[in-house]
mmCIF file of C-alpha atoms and ligand atoms in Angstrom:
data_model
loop_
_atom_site.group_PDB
_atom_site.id
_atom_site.type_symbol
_atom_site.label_atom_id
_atom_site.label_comp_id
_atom_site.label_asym_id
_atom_site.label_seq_id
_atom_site.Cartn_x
_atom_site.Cartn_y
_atom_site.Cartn_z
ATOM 1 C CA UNK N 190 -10.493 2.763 3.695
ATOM 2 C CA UNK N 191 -7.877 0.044 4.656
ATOM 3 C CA UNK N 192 -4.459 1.084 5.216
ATOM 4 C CA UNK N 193 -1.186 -0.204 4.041
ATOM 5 C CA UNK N 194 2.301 0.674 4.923
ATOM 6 C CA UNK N 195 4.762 0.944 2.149
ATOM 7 C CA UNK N 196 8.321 0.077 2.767
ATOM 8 C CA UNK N 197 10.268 -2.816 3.501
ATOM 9 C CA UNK N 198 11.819 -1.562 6.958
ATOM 10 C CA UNK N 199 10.823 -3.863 9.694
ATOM 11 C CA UNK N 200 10.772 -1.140 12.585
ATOM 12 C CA UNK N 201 8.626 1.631 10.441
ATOM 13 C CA UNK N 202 6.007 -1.769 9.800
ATOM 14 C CA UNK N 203 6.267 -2.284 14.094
ATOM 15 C CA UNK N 204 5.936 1.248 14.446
ATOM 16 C CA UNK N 205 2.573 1.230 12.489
ATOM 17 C CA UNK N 206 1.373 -1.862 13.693
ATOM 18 C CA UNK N 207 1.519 -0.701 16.995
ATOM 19 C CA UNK N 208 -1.490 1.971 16.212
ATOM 20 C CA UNK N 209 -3.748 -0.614 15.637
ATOM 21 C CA UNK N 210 -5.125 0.279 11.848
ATOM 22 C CA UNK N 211 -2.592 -0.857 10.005
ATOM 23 C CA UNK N 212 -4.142 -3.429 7.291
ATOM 24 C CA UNK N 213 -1.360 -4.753 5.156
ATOM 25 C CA UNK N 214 1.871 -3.924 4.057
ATOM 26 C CA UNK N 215 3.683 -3.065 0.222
ATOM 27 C CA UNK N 216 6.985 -4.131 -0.590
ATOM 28 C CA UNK N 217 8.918 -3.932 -3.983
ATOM 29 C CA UNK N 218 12.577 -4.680 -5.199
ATOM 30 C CA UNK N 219 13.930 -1.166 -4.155
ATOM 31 C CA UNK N 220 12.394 -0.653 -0.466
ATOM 32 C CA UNK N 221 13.687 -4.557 -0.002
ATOM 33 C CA UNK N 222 17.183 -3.349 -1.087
ATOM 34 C CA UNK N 223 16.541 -0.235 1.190
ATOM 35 C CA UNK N 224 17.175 -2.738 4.029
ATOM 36 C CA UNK N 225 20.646 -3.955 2.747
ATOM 37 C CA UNK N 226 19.055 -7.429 3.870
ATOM 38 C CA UNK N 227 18.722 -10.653 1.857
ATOM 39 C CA UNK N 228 14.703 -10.728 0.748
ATOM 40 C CA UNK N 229 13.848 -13.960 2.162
ATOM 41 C CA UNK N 230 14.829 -12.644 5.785
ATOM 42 C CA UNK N 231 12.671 -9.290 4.990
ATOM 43 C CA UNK N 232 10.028 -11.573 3.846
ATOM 44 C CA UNK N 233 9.671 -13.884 6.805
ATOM 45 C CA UNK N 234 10.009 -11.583 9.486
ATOM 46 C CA UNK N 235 7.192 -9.010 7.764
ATOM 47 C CA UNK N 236 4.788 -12.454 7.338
ATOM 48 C CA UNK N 237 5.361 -13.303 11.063
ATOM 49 C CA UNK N 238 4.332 -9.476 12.011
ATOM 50 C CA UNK N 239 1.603 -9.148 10.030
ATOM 51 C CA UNK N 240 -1.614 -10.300 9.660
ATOM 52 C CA UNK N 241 -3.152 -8.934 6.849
ATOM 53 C CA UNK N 242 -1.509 -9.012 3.214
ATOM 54 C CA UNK N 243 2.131 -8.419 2.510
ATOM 55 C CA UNK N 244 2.923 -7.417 -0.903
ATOM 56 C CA UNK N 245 6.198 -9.286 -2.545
ATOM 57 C CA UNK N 246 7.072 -8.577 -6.187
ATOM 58 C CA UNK N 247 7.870 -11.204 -8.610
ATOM 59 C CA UNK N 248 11.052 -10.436 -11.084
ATOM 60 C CA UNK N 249 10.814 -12.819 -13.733
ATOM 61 C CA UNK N 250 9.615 -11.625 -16.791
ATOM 62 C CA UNK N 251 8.347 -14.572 -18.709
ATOM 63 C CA UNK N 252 4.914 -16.089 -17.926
ATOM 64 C CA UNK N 253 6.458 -19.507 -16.691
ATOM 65 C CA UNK N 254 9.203 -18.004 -14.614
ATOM 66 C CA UNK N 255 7.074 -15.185 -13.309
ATOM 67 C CA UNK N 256 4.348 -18.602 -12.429
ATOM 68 C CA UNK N 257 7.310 -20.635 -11.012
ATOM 69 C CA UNK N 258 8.355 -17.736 -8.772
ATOM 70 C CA UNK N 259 5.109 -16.662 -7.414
ATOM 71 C CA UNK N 260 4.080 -20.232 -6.358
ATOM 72 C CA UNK N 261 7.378 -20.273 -4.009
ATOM 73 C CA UNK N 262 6.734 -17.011 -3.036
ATOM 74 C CA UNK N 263 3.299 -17.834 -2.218
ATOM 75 C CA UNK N 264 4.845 -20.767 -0.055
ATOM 76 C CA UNK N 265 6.392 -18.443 2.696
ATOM 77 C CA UNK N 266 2.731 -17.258 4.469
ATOM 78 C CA UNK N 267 -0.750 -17.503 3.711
ATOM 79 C CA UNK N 268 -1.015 -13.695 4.251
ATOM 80 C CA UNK N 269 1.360 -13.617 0.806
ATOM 81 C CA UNK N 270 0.372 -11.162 -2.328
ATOM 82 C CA UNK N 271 1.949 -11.345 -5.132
ATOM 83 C CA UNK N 272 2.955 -7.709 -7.167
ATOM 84 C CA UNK N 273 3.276 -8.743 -11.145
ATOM 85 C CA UNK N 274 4.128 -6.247 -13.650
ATOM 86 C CA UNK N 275 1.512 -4.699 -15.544
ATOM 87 C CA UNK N 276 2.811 -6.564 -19.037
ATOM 88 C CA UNK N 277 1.643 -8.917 -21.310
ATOM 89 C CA UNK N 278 3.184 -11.769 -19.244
ATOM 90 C CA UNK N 279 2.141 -10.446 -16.013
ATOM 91 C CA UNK N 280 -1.112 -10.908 -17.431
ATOM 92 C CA UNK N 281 -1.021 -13.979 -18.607
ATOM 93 C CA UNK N 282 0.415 -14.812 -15.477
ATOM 94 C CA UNK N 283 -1.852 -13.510 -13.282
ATOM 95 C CA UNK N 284 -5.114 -15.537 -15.168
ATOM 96 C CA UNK N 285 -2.603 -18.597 -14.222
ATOM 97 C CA UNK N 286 -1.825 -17.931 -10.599
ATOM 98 C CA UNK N 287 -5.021 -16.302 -9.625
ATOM 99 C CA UNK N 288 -6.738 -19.386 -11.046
ATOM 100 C CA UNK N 289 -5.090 -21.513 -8.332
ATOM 101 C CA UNK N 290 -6.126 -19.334 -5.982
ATOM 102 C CA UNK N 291 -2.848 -16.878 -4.692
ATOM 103 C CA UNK N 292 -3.720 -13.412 -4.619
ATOM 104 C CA UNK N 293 -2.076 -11.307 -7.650
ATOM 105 C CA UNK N 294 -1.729 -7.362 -7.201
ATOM 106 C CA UNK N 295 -0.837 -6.037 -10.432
ATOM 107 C CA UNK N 296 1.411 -3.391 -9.877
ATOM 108 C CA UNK N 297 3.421 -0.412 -12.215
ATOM 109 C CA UNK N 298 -0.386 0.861 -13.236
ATOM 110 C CA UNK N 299 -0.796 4.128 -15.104
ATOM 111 C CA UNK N 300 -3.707 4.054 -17.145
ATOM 112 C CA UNK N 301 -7.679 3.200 -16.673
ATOM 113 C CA UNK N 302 -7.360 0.522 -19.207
ATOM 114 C CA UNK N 303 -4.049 -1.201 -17.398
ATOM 115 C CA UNK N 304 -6.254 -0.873 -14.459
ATOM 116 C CA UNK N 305 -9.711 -2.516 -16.938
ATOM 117 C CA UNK N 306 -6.857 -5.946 -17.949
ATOM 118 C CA UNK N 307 -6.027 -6.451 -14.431
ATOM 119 C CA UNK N 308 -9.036 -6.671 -13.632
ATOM 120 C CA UNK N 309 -10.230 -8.829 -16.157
ATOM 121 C CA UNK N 310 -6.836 -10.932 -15.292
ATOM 122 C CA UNK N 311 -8.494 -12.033 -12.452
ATOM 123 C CA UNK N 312 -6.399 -9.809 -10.128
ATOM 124 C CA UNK N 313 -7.599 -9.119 -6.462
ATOM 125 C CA UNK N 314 -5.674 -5.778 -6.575
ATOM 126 C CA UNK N 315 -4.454 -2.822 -8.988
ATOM 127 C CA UNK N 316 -1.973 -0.212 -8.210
ATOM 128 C CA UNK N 317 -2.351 2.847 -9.572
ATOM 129 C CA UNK N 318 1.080 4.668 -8.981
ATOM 130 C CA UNK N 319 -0.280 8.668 -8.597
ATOM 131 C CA UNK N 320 3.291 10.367 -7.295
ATOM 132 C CA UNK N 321 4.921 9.259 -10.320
ATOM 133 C CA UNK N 322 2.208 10.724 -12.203
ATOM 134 C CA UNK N 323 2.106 13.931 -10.625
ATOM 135 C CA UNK N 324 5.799 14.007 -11.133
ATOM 136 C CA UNK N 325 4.990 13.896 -14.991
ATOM 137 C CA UNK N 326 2.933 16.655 -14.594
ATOM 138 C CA UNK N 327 -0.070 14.493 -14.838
ATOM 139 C CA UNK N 328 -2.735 14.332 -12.140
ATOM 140 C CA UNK N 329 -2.618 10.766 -10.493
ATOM 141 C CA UNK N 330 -5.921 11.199 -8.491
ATOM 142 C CA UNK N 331 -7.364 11.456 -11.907
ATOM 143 C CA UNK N 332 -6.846 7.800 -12.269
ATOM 144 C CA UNK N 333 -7.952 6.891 -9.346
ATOM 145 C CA UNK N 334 -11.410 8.671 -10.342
ATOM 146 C CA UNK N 335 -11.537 7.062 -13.804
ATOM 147 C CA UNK N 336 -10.600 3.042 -12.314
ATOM 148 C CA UNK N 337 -13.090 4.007 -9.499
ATOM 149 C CA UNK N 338 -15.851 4.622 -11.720
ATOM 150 C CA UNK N 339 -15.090 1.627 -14.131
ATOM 151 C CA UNK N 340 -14.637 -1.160 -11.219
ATOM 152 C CA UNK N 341 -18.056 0.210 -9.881
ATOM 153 C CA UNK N 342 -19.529 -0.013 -13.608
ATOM 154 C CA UNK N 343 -18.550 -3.596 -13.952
ATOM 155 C CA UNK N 344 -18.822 -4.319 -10.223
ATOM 156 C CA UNK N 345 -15.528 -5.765 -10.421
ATOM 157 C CA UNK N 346 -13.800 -7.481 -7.185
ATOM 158 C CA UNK N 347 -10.329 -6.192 -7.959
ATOM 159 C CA UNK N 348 -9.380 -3.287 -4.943
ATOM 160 C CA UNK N 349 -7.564 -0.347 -6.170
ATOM 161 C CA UNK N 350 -4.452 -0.512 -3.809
ATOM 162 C CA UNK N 351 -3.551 4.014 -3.884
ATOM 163 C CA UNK N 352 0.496 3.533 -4.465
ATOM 164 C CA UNK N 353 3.234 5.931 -4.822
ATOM 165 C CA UNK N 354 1.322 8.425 -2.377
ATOM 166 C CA UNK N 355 3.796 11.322 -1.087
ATOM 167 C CA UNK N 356 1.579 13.512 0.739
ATOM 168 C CA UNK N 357 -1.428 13.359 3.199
ATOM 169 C CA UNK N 358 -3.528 15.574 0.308
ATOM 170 C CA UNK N 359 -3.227 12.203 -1.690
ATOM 171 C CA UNK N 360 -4.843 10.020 1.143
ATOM 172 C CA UNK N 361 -7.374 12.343 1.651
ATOM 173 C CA UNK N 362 -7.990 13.020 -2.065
ATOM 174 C CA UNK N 363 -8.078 9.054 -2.330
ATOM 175 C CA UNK N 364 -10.583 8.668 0.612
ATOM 176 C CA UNK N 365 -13.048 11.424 -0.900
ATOM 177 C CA UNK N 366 -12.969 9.194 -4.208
ATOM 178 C CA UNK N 367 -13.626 6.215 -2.745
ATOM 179 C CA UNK N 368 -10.635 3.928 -3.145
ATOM 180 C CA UNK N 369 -10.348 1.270 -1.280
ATOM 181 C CA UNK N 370 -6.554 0.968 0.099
ATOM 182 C CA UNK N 371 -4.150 3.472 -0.047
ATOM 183 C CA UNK N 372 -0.538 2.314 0.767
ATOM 184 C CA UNK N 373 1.411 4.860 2.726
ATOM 185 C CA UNK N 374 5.025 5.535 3.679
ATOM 186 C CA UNK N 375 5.472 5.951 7.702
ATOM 187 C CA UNK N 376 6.427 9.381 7.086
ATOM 188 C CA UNK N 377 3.389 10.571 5.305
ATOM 189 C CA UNK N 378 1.065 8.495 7.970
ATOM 190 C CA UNK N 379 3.037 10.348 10.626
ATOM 191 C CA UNK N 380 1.828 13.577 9.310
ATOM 192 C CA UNK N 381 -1.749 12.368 8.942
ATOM 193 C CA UNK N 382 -1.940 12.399 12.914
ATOM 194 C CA UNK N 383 -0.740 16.344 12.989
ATOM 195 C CA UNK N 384 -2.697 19.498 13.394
ATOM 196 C CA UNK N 385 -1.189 22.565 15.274
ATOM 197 C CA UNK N 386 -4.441 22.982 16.509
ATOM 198 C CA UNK N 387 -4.595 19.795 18.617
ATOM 199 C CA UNK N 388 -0.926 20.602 19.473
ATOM 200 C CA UNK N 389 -2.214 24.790 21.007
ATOM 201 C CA UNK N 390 -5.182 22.650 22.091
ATOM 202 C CA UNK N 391 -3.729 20.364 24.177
ATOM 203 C CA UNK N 392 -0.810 21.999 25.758
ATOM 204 C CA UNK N 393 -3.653 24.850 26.966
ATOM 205 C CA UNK N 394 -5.652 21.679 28.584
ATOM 206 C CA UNK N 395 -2.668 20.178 30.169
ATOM 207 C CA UNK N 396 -1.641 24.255 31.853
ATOM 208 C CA UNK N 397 -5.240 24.658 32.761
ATOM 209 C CA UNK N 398 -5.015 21.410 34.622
ATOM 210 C CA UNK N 399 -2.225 22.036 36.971
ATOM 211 C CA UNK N 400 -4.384 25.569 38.234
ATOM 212 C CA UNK N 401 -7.100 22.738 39.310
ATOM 213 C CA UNK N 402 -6.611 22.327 43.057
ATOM 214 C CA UNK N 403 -5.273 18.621 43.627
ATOM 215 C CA UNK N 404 -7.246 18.356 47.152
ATOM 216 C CA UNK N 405 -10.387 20.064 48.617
HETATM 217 C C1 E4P C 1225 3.566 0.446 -4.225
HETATM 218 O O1 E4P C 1225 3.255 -0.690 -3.991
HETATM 219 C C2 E4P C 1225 4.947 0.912 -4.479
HETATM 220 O O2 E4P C 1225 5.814 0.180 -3.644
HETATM 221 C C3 E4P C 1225 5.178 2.349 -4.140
HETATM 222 O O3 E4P C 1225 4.004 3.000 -3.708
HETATM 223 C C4 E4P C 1225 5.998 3.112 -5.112
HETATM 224 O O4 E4P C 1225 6.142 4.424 -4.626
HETATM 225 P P1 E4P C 1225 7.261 5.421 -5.170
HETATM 226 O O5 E4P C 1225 6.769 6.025 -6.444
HETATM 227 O O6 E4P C 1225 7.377 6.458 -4.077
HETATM 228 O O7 E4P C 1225 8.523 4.620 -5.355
#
């Protein structure tokens, strides 16, 4: 499974980075304005400390300005993805852009059949939002099951990208399925490292150690 960081904040990204698994990072309009800094500067400085794919969203809503916008976005790094809507236009869109070759994530995904036209769109990745889902009293990992299973019927390129995860139940819900990314908030990868076991575990080791005589 590859991992992704979601949020905009440049620290939490160097924090994650610094682990050594971190595959890509997911930005959108309100983890940008999180930072209280202008989105080009966000941008630019995630690009330069990143190597692997860094999500921007596009905000037009019209296929030419939502085309317009992600070519300039596209401009700013090769490691550039661009997150369109899961509308009509974003659609549309995403036939356009991915035919000239820059990478479309269709994001705001809800449904196995948003998931089936993104795919056929030509998109290289979906995002299935689960927390928002669960928060509707639906069960998100259920739609992770059902694109699973229909990207794997049609052996379709498109990776399923695990978004709006709140928990570390989700990531390991979403590895047992099969998913291919799951994009995670610091917070929740924090918590991924944590058992009190290793905690009992390794504070008994480090005791046990200083009863070892130093010198013969
Ligand atoms: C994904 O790309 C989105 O940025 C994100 O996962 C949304 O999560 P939220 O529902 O916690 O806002």
């Amino acid at each position: 499974m590859k991992i992704f960081i979601d949020t905009a904040n440049i620290q939490e990204i160097r924090q994650a980075n610094s682990w050594g698994f971190l595959d890509g990072v997911t930005t959108n309009p309100s983890l940008i304005a999180a930072t209280k800094r202008t989105f080009r500067e966000v941008v630019e400085e995630i690009c330069a400390e990143i190597t692997g794919p860094v999500n921007v969203e596009v905000v037009a809503k019209d296929v030419p300005g939502m085309v317009r916008e992600g070519r300039e976005l596209a401009k700013i790094a090769n490691n550039i993805v661009l997150k369109i809507p899961m509308t009509p236009p974003g659609i549309q869109a995403t036939r356009q852009l991915s035919g000239e070759g820059i990478k479309v994530n269709i994001t705001l995904v809800f449904s196995p059949l948003q998931a089936l036209l993104a795919a056929k769109a030509g998109a290289s990745y979906a995002s299935p939002f689960i927390g928002r889902l669960d928060d509707i009293s639906h069960t998100g990992m259920d739609l992770i099951s059902d694109i699973v299973t229909i990207y794997n019927n049609y052996a379709f390129p498109t990776e399923i990208i695990v978004a709006s995860i709140r928990h570390p139940l989700h990531v390991l819900d979403a590895a047992r399925i099969g998913a291919g990314i799951c994009t995670i908030p610091l917070k929740v990868i924090e918590q991924m490292f944590k058992h009190p076991l290793t905690d009992i575990g390794l504070e008994k080791f480090l005791k046990d150690w200083e009863k070892i005589p130093k010198s013969s």
